[in-house]
Short mmCIF file of C-alpha atoms and ligand atoms in Angstrom, two decimals:
data_model
loop_
_atom_site.label_atom_id
_atom_site.label_comp_id
_atom_site.label_asym_id
_atom_site.label_seq_id
_atom_site.Cartn_x
_atom_site.Cartn_y
_atom_site.Cartn_z
CA UNK H 1 2.50 -0.30 23.58
CA UNK H 2 2.34 -1.10 19.87
CA UNK H 3 5.87 -1.41 18.32
CA UNK H 4 6.54 -3.36 15.15
CA UNK H 5 10.18 -3.68 15.79
CA UNK H 6 9.71 -5.41 19.10
CA UNK H 7 6.71 -7.40 18.20
CA UNK H 8 8.27 -9.08 15.16
CA UNK H 9 11.85 -8.70 16.39
CA UNK H 10 12.79 -12.30 15.80
CA UNK H 11 11.82 -12.03 12.17
CA UNK H 12 13.41 -8.62 11.56
CA UNK H 13 17.05 -7.51 11.01
CA UNK H 14 17.15 -5.87 14.53
CA UNK H 15 20.44 -5.68 16.49
CA UNK H 16 21.23 -4.40 19.94
CA UNK H 17 22.31 -1.09 18.10
CA UNK H 18 19.08 -0.63 16.21
CA UNK H 19 16.99 2.27 17.77
CA UNK H 20 13.52 1.01 18.64
CA UNK H 21 11.87 3.78 16.54
CA UNK H 22 7.99 3.61 16.59
CA UNK H 23 4.95 5.74 15.71
CA UNK H 24 2.64 3.01 16.62
CA UNK H 25 2.60 1.29 13.21
CA UNK H 26 1.31 -2.16 12.35
CA UNK H 27 -1.42 -4.22 14.23
CA UNK H 28 -3.99 -2.97 11.96
CA UNK H 29 -7.64 -4.20 11.93
CA UNK H 30 -8.65 -7.23 9.91
CA UNK H 31 -12.41 -6.95 9.59
CA UNK H 32 -15.16 -8.94 7.96
CA UNK H 33 -16.64 -7.53 4.73
CA UNK H 34 -20.26 -8.79 4.79
CA UNK H 35 -21.45 -6.93 1.57
CA UNK H 36 -18.42 -7.83 -0.27
CA UNK H 37 -18.81 -11.45 0.76
CA UNK H 38 -22.43 -11.42 -0.64
CA UNK H 39 -21.35 -9.75 -3.80
CA UNK H 40 -18.64 -12.30 -4.57
CA UNK H 41 -19.90 -15.47 -2.72
CA UNK H 42 -16.58 -15.72 -1.01
CA UNK H 43 -15.77 -14.98 2.66
CA UNK H 44 -13.99 -11.65 2.42
CA UNK H 45 -12.05 -9.65 5.01
CA UNK H 46 -10.48 -6.33 4.82
CA UNK H 47 -6.97 -5.49 6.27
CA UNK H 48 -7.17 -1.72 7.11
CA UNK H 49 -3.59 -0.58 6.35
CA UNK H 50 -4.95 3.03 6.40
CA UNK H 51 -5.00 2.73 10.18
CA UNK H 52 -1.20 3.00 10.20
CA UNK H 53 0.22 6.34 11.77
CA UNK H 54 0.57 8.07 8.33
CA UNK H 55 -2.36 6.45 6.79
CA UNK H 56 -0.81 3.70 4.69
CA UNK H 57 0.97 0.37 4.63
CA UNK H 58 4.39 2.11 3.97
CA UNK H 59 4.82 2.61 7.63
CA UNK H 60 5.73 -1.06 8.26
CA UNK H 61 8.66 -1.11 5.92
CA UNK H 62 9.52 2.63 6.60
CA UNK H 63 9.97 2.13 10.40
CA UNK H 64 12.62 -0.63 9.68
CA UNK H 65 14.41 1.30 6.98
CA UNK H 66 14.65 4.57 8.88
CA UNK H 67 15.76 2.65 12.17
CA UNK H 68 18.56 0.91 10.16
CA UNK H 69 19.54 4.14 8.41
CA UNK H 70 20.09 5.65 11.86
CA UNK H 71 22.00 2.58 13.12
CA UNK H 72 24.24 2.78 10.11
CA UNK H 73 24.90 6.52 10.62
CA UNK H 74 23.03 8.15 7.94
CA UNK H 75 22.32 11.85 8.19
CA UNK H 76 19.57 11.93 5.38
CA UNK H 77 17.07 9.73 3.76
CA UNK H 78 15.63 10.08 0.11
CA UNK H 79 12.97 8.46 -1.89
CA UNK H 80 10.97 8.74 -5.05
CA UNK H 81 7.33 8.48 -4.49
CA UNK H 82 3.64 8.52 -5.72
CA UNK H 83 2.86 10.06 -2.36
CA UNK H 84 2.61 7.49 0.46
CA UNK H 85 6.25 6.56 0.65
CA UNK H 86 7.10 10.29 0.82
CA UNK H 87 4.56 10.99 3.68
CA UNK H 88 5.93 7.81 5.53
CA UNK H 89 9.56 8.70 5.02
CA UNK H 90 9.02 12.32 6.05
CA UNK H 91 7.27 11.26 9.27
CA UNK H 92 9.83 8.75 10.43
CA UNK H 93 12.66 10.93 9.35
CA UNK H 94 11.18 13.73 11.43
CA UNK H 95 10.85 11.40 14.41
CA UNK H 96 14.46 10.17 14.08
CA UNK H 97 15.98 13.55 13.52
CA UNK H 98 17.15 12.88 9.96
CA UNK H 99 16.73 15.10 6.90
CA UNK H 100 14.32 13.65 4.37
CA UNK H 101 14.12 14.41 0.52
CA UNK H 102 11.39 13.30 -1.65
CA UNK H 103 11.46 13.28 -5.46
CA UNK H 104 7.82 13.22 -6.83
CA UNK H 105 6.09 13.59 -10.19
CA UNK H 106 4.78 17.10 -10.23
CA UNK H 107 0.90 17.54 -10.20
CA UNK H 108 0.32 13.65 -9.77
CA UNK H 109 0.44 13.41 -5.90
CA UNK H 110 -2.77 13.30 -3.91
CA UNK H 111 -3.21 16.38 -1.77
CA UNK H 112 -3.26 14.73 1.65
CA UNK H 113 0.18 12.93 0.90
CA UNK H 114 1.74 16.16 -0.21
CA UNK H 115 0.46 18.01 2.91
CA UNK H 116 1.96 15.20 5.19
CA UNK H 117 5.35 15.54 3.49
CA UNK H 118 5.32 19.25 3.65
CA UNK H 119 4.25 19.36 7.27
CA UNK H 120 7.05 17.00 8.36
CA UNK H 121 9.36 19.39 6.60
CA UNK H 122 10.69 17.03 3.95
CA UNK H 123 12.66 18.68 1.09
CA UNK H 124 10.07 18.11 -1.68
CA UNK H 125 11.44 17.82 -5.19
CA UNK H 126 8.70 17.83 -7.76
CA UNK H 127 10.01 16.77 -11.26
CA UNK H 128 8.68 17.16 -14.74
CA UNK H 129 8.49 13.36 -15.11
CA UNK H 130 6.79 10.34 -13.80
CA UNK H 131 7.48 8.01 -10.87
CA UNK H 132 9.82 5.74 -12.93
CA UNK H 133 12.15 8.87 -13.70
CA UNK H 134 11.87 10.05 -10.02
CA UNK H 135 13.12 6.66 -8.87
CA UNK H 136 16.10 6.77 -11.35
CA UNK H 137 17.02 10.19 -10.01
CA UNK H 138 16.67 9.23 -6.38
CA UNK H 139 18.81 6.06 -6.88
CA UNK H 140 21.50 8.33 -8.27
CA UNK H 141 21.41 10.83 -5.62
CA UNK H 142 21.76 8.03 -3.09
CA UNK H 143 25.04 6.87 -4.76
CA UNK H 144 27.99 7.57 -2.44
CA UNK H 145 29.76 10.82 -3.47
CA UNK H 146 26.91 12.02 -5.53
CA UNK H 147 26.19 15.22 -3.54
CA UNK H 148 28.85 18.11 -3.53
CA UNK H 149 28.94 17.97 0.40
CA UNK H 150 29.61 14.24 0.25
CA UNK H 151 26.58 13.48 2.81
CA UNK H 152 25.61 9.93 3.12
CA UNK H 153 21.90 9.67 1.91
CA UNK H 154 20.00 6.33 2.35
CA UNK H 155 17.49 5.33 -0.31
CA UNK H 156 14.29 4.32 1.41
CA UNK H 157 12.27 3.15 -1.63
CA UNK H 158 11.25 -0.49 -1.46
CA UNK H 159 14.48 -1.52 -3.23
CA UNK H 160 16.02 -1.01 0.17
CA UNK H 161 15.83 -4.45 1.64
CA UNK H 162 14.78 -3.38 5.04
CA UNK H 163 11.59 -1.94 3.67
CA UNK H 164 10.42 -5.38 2.32
CA UNK H 165 11.44 -6.90 5.64
CA UNK H 166 9.16 -4.64 7.56
CA UNK H 167 6.28 -4.86 5.08
CA UNK H 168 6.23 -8.61 5.28
CA UNK H 169 4.75 -8.23 8.93
CA UNK H 170 1.35 -7.66 7.38
CA UNK H 171 1.32 -11.33 6.30
CA UNK H 172 2.37 -12.36 9.90
CA UNK H 173 -0.60 -10.38 11.26
CA UNK H 174 -3.04 -12.07 8.85
CA UNK H 175 -2.00 -15.47 9.92
CA UNK H 176 -1.78 -14.53 13.61
CA UNK H 177 -5.43 -13.10 13.32
CA UNK H 178 -7.02 -15.89 11.16
CA UNK H 179 -5.11 -18.72 12.88
CA UNK H 180 -3.88 -21.46 10.51
CA UNK H 181 -4.27 -20.32 7.00
CA UNK H 182 -5.57 -22.97 4.43
CA UNK H 183 -4.87 -23.29 0.81
CA UNK H 184 -8.17 -21.56 0.02
CA UNK H 185 -6.99 -18.27 1.31
CA UNK H 186 -6.42 -15.68 -1.33
CA UNK H 187 -4.68 -12.39 -0.70
CA UNK H 188 -5.68 -9.51 -3.02
CA UNK H 189 -3.90 -6.46 -3.34
CA UNK H 190 -3.01 -3.45 -5.70
CA UNK H 191 0.43 -3.70 -7.40
CA UNK H 192 2.45 -0.52 -8.36
CA UNK H 193 6.23 -0.82 -7.78
CA UNK H 194 5.54 -4.44 -6.55
CA UNK H 195 7.23 -4.12 -3.18
CA UNK H 196 4.18 -5.00 -1.21
CA UNK H 197 3.24 -8.08 -3.05
CA UNK H 198 6.96 -9.29 -2.74
CA UNK H 199 6.98 -8.55 0.84
CA UNK H 200 3.66 -10.30 1.66
CA UNK H 201 4.80 -13.45 -0.11
CA UNK H 202 8.03 -13.36 1.81
CA UNK H 203 6.11 -13.03 5.10
CA UNK H 204 3.81 -16.07 4.19
CA UNK H 205 6.67 -18.25 3.09
CA UNK H 206 8.73 -17.36 6.23
CA UNK H 207 5.72 -18.43 8.50
CA UNK H 208 5.21 -21.50 6.28
CA UNK H 209 8.90 -22.55 6.71
CA UNK H 210 8.54 -22.04 10.51
CA UNK H 211 5.40 -24.46 10.35
CA UNK H 212 3.02 -21.73 11.42
CA UNK H 213 0.89 -21.46 8.28
CA UNK H 214 -0.02 -22.98 4.82
CA UNK H 215 0.51 -20.84 1.77
CA UNK H 216 -2.17 -18.61 0.24
CA UNK H 217 -2.50 -17.50 -3.20
CA UNK H 218 -1.49 -14.02 -4.19
CA UNK H 219 -3.85 -11.89 -6.38
CA UNK H 220 -2.21 -8.80 -7.50
CA UNK H 221 -4.09 -6.15 -9.54
CA UNK H 222 -2.63 -3.27 -11.54
CA UNK H 223 -4.58 -0.35 -13.14
CA UNK H 224 -5.29 -1.20 -16.86
CA UNK H 225 -3.36 1.91 -18.01
CA UNK H 226 -0.39 1.10 -15.88
CA UNK H 227 -0.09 -2.60 -16.05
CA UNK H 228 3.46 -3.56 -17.08
CA UNK H 229 3.35 -6.86 -15.27
CA UNK H 230 0.23 -7.95 -17.07
CA UNK H 231 1.50 -6.81 -20.47
CA UNK H 232 5.08 -8.40 -19.75
CA UNK H 233 6.85 -5.07 -20.69
CA UNK H 234 7.53 -1.70 -19.25
CA UNK H 235 4.99 0.98 -19.99
CA UNK H 236 6.50 4.42 -21.10
CA UNK H 237 3.58 6.61 -20.05
CA UNK H 238 1.42 4.94 -17.33
CA UNK H 239 -2.01 6.56 -16.66
CA UNK H 240 -4.67 5.93 -14.07
CA UNK H 241 -6.90 7.62 -11.56
CA UNK H 242 -5.28 5.65 -8.87
CA UNK H 243 -2.11 7.85 -8.78
CA UNK H 244 -0.41 5.69 -6.15
CA UNK H 245 -0.02 2.74 -8.67
CA UNK H 246 0.76 5.05 -11.71
CA UNK H 247 4.03 3.06 -12.21
CA UNK H 248 5.35 1.75 -15.59
CA UNK H 249 8.45 -0.27 -14.66
CA UNK H 250 8.16 -1.81 -11.23
CA UNK H 251 11.37 -2.14 -9.33
CA UNK H 252 10.38 -5.44 -7.65
CA UNK H 253 9.27 -7.06 -11.00
CA UNK H 254 10.92 -10.40 -10.29
CA UNK H 255 9.44 -10.46 -6.80
CA UNK H 256 5.96 -9.99 -8.06
CA UNK H 257 6.24 -12.69 -10.70
CA UNK H 258 7.66 -15.07 -8.12
CA UNK H 259 4.84 -14.42 -5.69
CA UNK H 260 2.34 -14.90 -8.41
CA UNK H 261 3.85 -18.15 -9.79
CA UNK H 262 4.99 -19.84 -6.62
CA UNK H 263 1.66 -19.21 -5.00
CA UNK H 264 -0.44 -20.31 -8.05
CA UNK H 265 -1.90 -16.86 -8.00
CA UNK H 266 -2.33 -14.20 -10.75
CA UNK H 267 -1.58 -10.58 -11.63
CA UNK H 268 -4.37 -8.96 -13.78
CA UNK H 269 -5.53 -5.54 -14.67
CA UNK H 270 -8.64 -3.73 -13.58
CA UNK H 271 -9.96 -0.47 -15.37
CA UNK H 272 -10.23 2.88 -13.73
CA UNK H 273 -14.01 2.54 -13.81
CA UNK H 274 -13.77 -0.82 -12.06
CA UNK H 275 -11.39 0.68 -9.40
CA UNK H 276 -13.70 3.54 -8.82
CA UNK H 277 -16.77 1.28 -8.57
CA UNK H 278 -15.15 -0.71 -5.90
CA UNK H 279 -13.97 2.46 -4.19
CA UNK H 280 -17.61 3.49 -3.92
CA UNK H 281 -18.72 0.11 -2.93
CA UNK H 282 -16.39 0.01 0.02
CA UNK H 283 -17.32 3.56 1.33
CA UNK H 284 -21.02 2.90 0.74
CA UNK H 285 -21.59 -0.60 1.60
CA UNK H 286 -18.74 -1.53 4.02
CA UNK H 287 -18.25 1.91 5.62
CA UNK H 288 -14.55 1.80 4.70
CA UNK H 289 -13.07 4.84 2.96
CA UNK H 290 -9.79 3.86 1.24
CA UNK H 291 -7.86 5.62 -1.45
CA UNK H 292 -8.58 4.78 -5.11
CA UNK H 293 -5.42 2.55 -5.52
CA UNK H 294 -6.42 0.37 -2.49
CA UNK H 295 -9.82 -0.34 -4.24
CA UNK H 296 -7.95 -2.07 -7.16
CA UNK H 297 -7.74 -5.48 -5.13
CA UNK H 298 -11.44 -5.31 -4.35
CA UNK H 299 -12.24 -4.38 -8.07
CA UNK H 300 -10.16 -7.40 -8.87
CA UNK H 301 -12.01 -10.00 -6.77
CA UNK H 302 -15.40 -8.54 -7.81
CA UNK H 303 -14.27 -9.15 -11.46
CA UNK H 304 -13.11 -12.70 -10.72
CA UNK H 305 -16.44 -13.46 -8.92
CA UNK H 306 -18.41 -12.20 -11.97
CA UNK H 307 -16.38 -14.37 -14.24
CA UNK H 308 -16.76 -17.47 -11.80
CA UNK H 309 -13.09 -17.65 -11.47
CA UNK H 310 -12.76 -17.50 -7.68
CA UNK H 311 -11.60 -20.82 -6.06
CA UNK H 312 -14.39 -22.75 -4.59
CA UNK H 313 -14.79 -21.93 -0.88
CA UNK H 314 -12.38 -19.14 -1.08
CA UNK H 315 -11.54 -16.97 1.93
CA UNK H 316 -10.08 -13.67 0.73
CA UNK H 317 -8.12 -10.83 2.50
CA UNK H 318 -8.18 -7.59 0.55
CA UNK H 319 -5.25 -5.39 1.70
CA UNK H 320 -6.55 -1.84 1.77
CA UNK H 321 -3.33 -0.12 1.47
CA UNK H 322 -4.25 3.45 2.35
CA UNK H 323 -6.80 5.80 3.79
CA UNK H 324 -9.41 7.67 1.62
CA UNK H 325 -8.46 10.75 3.43
CA UNK H 326 -5.22 10.94 1.52
CA UNK H 327 -7.09 11.79 -1.65
CA UNK H 328 -9.86 14.33 -0.83
CA UNK H 329 -9.85 15.72 -4.51
CA UNK H 330 -10.86 12.39 -6.10
CA UNK H 331 -13.51 11.98 -3.56
CA UNK H 332 -15.02 15.36 -3.88
CA UNK H 333 -14.82 15.28 -7.71
CA UNK H 334 -17.32 12.39 -7.54
CA UNK H 335 -19.71 14.01 -5.09
CA UNK H 336 -21.74 17.21 -5.26
CA UNK H 337 -21.83 19.30 -2.06
CA UNK H 338 -25.46 20.34 -1.35
CA UNK H 339 -26.21 23.99 -1.42
CA UNK H 340 -26.69 25.75 2.10
CA UNK H 341 -30.44 25.43 3.21
CA UNK H 342 -32.35 27.97 5.43
CA UNK H 343 -31.55 27.07 9.05
CA UNK H 344 -35.15 25.82 9.85
CA UNK H 345 -36.54 22.36 10.60
CA UNK H 346 -39.02 22.74 7.85
CA UNK H 347 -36.12 23.13 5.20
CA UNK H 348 -34.19 20.23 6.60
CA UNK H 349 -37.26 18.06 6.84
CA UNK H 350 -38.20 18.87 3.16
CA UNK H 351 -34.52 18.17 2.02
CA UNK H 352 -34.40 14.96 3.85
CA UNK H 353 -37.69 13.67 2.21
CA UNK H 354 -38.05 11.01 4.87
C1 LIG I 1 -2.01 3.25 -1.52
C2 LIG I 1 -1.07 2.36 -2.24
N1 LIG I 1 -1.44 1.11 -2.64
C3 LIG I 1 -0.73 0.36 -3.36
C4 LIG I 1 0.54 0.70 -3.71
C5 LIG I 1 1.48 -0.16 -4.47
O1 LIG I 1 2.42 -0.83 -3.61
P1 LIG I 1 3.81 -1.29 -4.29
O2 LIG I 1 4.34 -0.18 -4.86
O3 LIG I 1 4.48 -1.88 -3.20
O4 LIG I 1 3.25 -2.34 -5.32
C6 LIG I 1 1.03 1.93 -3.24
C7 LIG I 1 2.41 2.34 -3.62
O5 LIG I 1 2.81 3.61 -3.55
C8 LIG I 1 0.13 3.00 -2.50
O6 LIG I 1 0.49 3.98 -2.13
#
């Protein structure tokens, strides 16, 4: 049976008292991307993190954070979220019997993610503010003694070190699936709060130190309207169609910069139009429906290929961080539902035009 905590136990902070919580996270498919390989001239693979139990990569870190919260006697967990962290925290908290509170920017959470948090019975706290403000509030609420009842609430955002520990297992899986990684491997991923790029780099460096792998280059991509790491300064009012990465002041800023610089990689910006073009490309040409934020990494490598900036002989793994089903509104806003037809073969044949 799939269980991230037992598969990678030797690399995780698991003790004999840690409950072996699982919803079947990790072990996600790594598939070849033939159309994208033709488009970029590189050998491209897609890591389908949308196949995790709640439909995003967040489950890898959340299972560790919630298991450790239980071990340490917490009764409740809290997070700020652009949606996926909330969905994941709510699911694992439900499984573990903990109360879960989620602070979210009102009106900026994709419908599927909100439905998940609500169905798992999280205490949903929408605020009139953006993610960065939500995180500040969640951090304060998790301070000991900050609630009148004095309950101990564990913060499960990626500043919780157990989140990064769990998320680094994505890097282990890439090496385990590809065999030895050579220096021509590039890992492309979207960057928001920057926990994931920090975690992947930690995973690769741990395997490297254990003599299991060479080190890849980390290619992070932010949305142009929410690209503080590219600009080199926080952004007051971040804007992008990719709501999951609508973040102006990433908590793991230093981890992201270290991943970029130590790996000889880059962190650049892609426009919303480029993100949406990659979102369509993946759905129409690769048969993979991811959420808009997840397409930022793919948009980035398409851009680099056009500018002839991909390393010669590059092998690229794009981390598709979340499922397209998370955000049905964005998908349907870009497609027109055909009008109903008469229920006859004749009408259907004419409509098909084949
Ligand atoms: C689908 C998706 N992709 C990418 C990210 C960015 O990850 P990070 O905040 O760890 O940089 C998020 C964060 O919420 C996300 O939900």
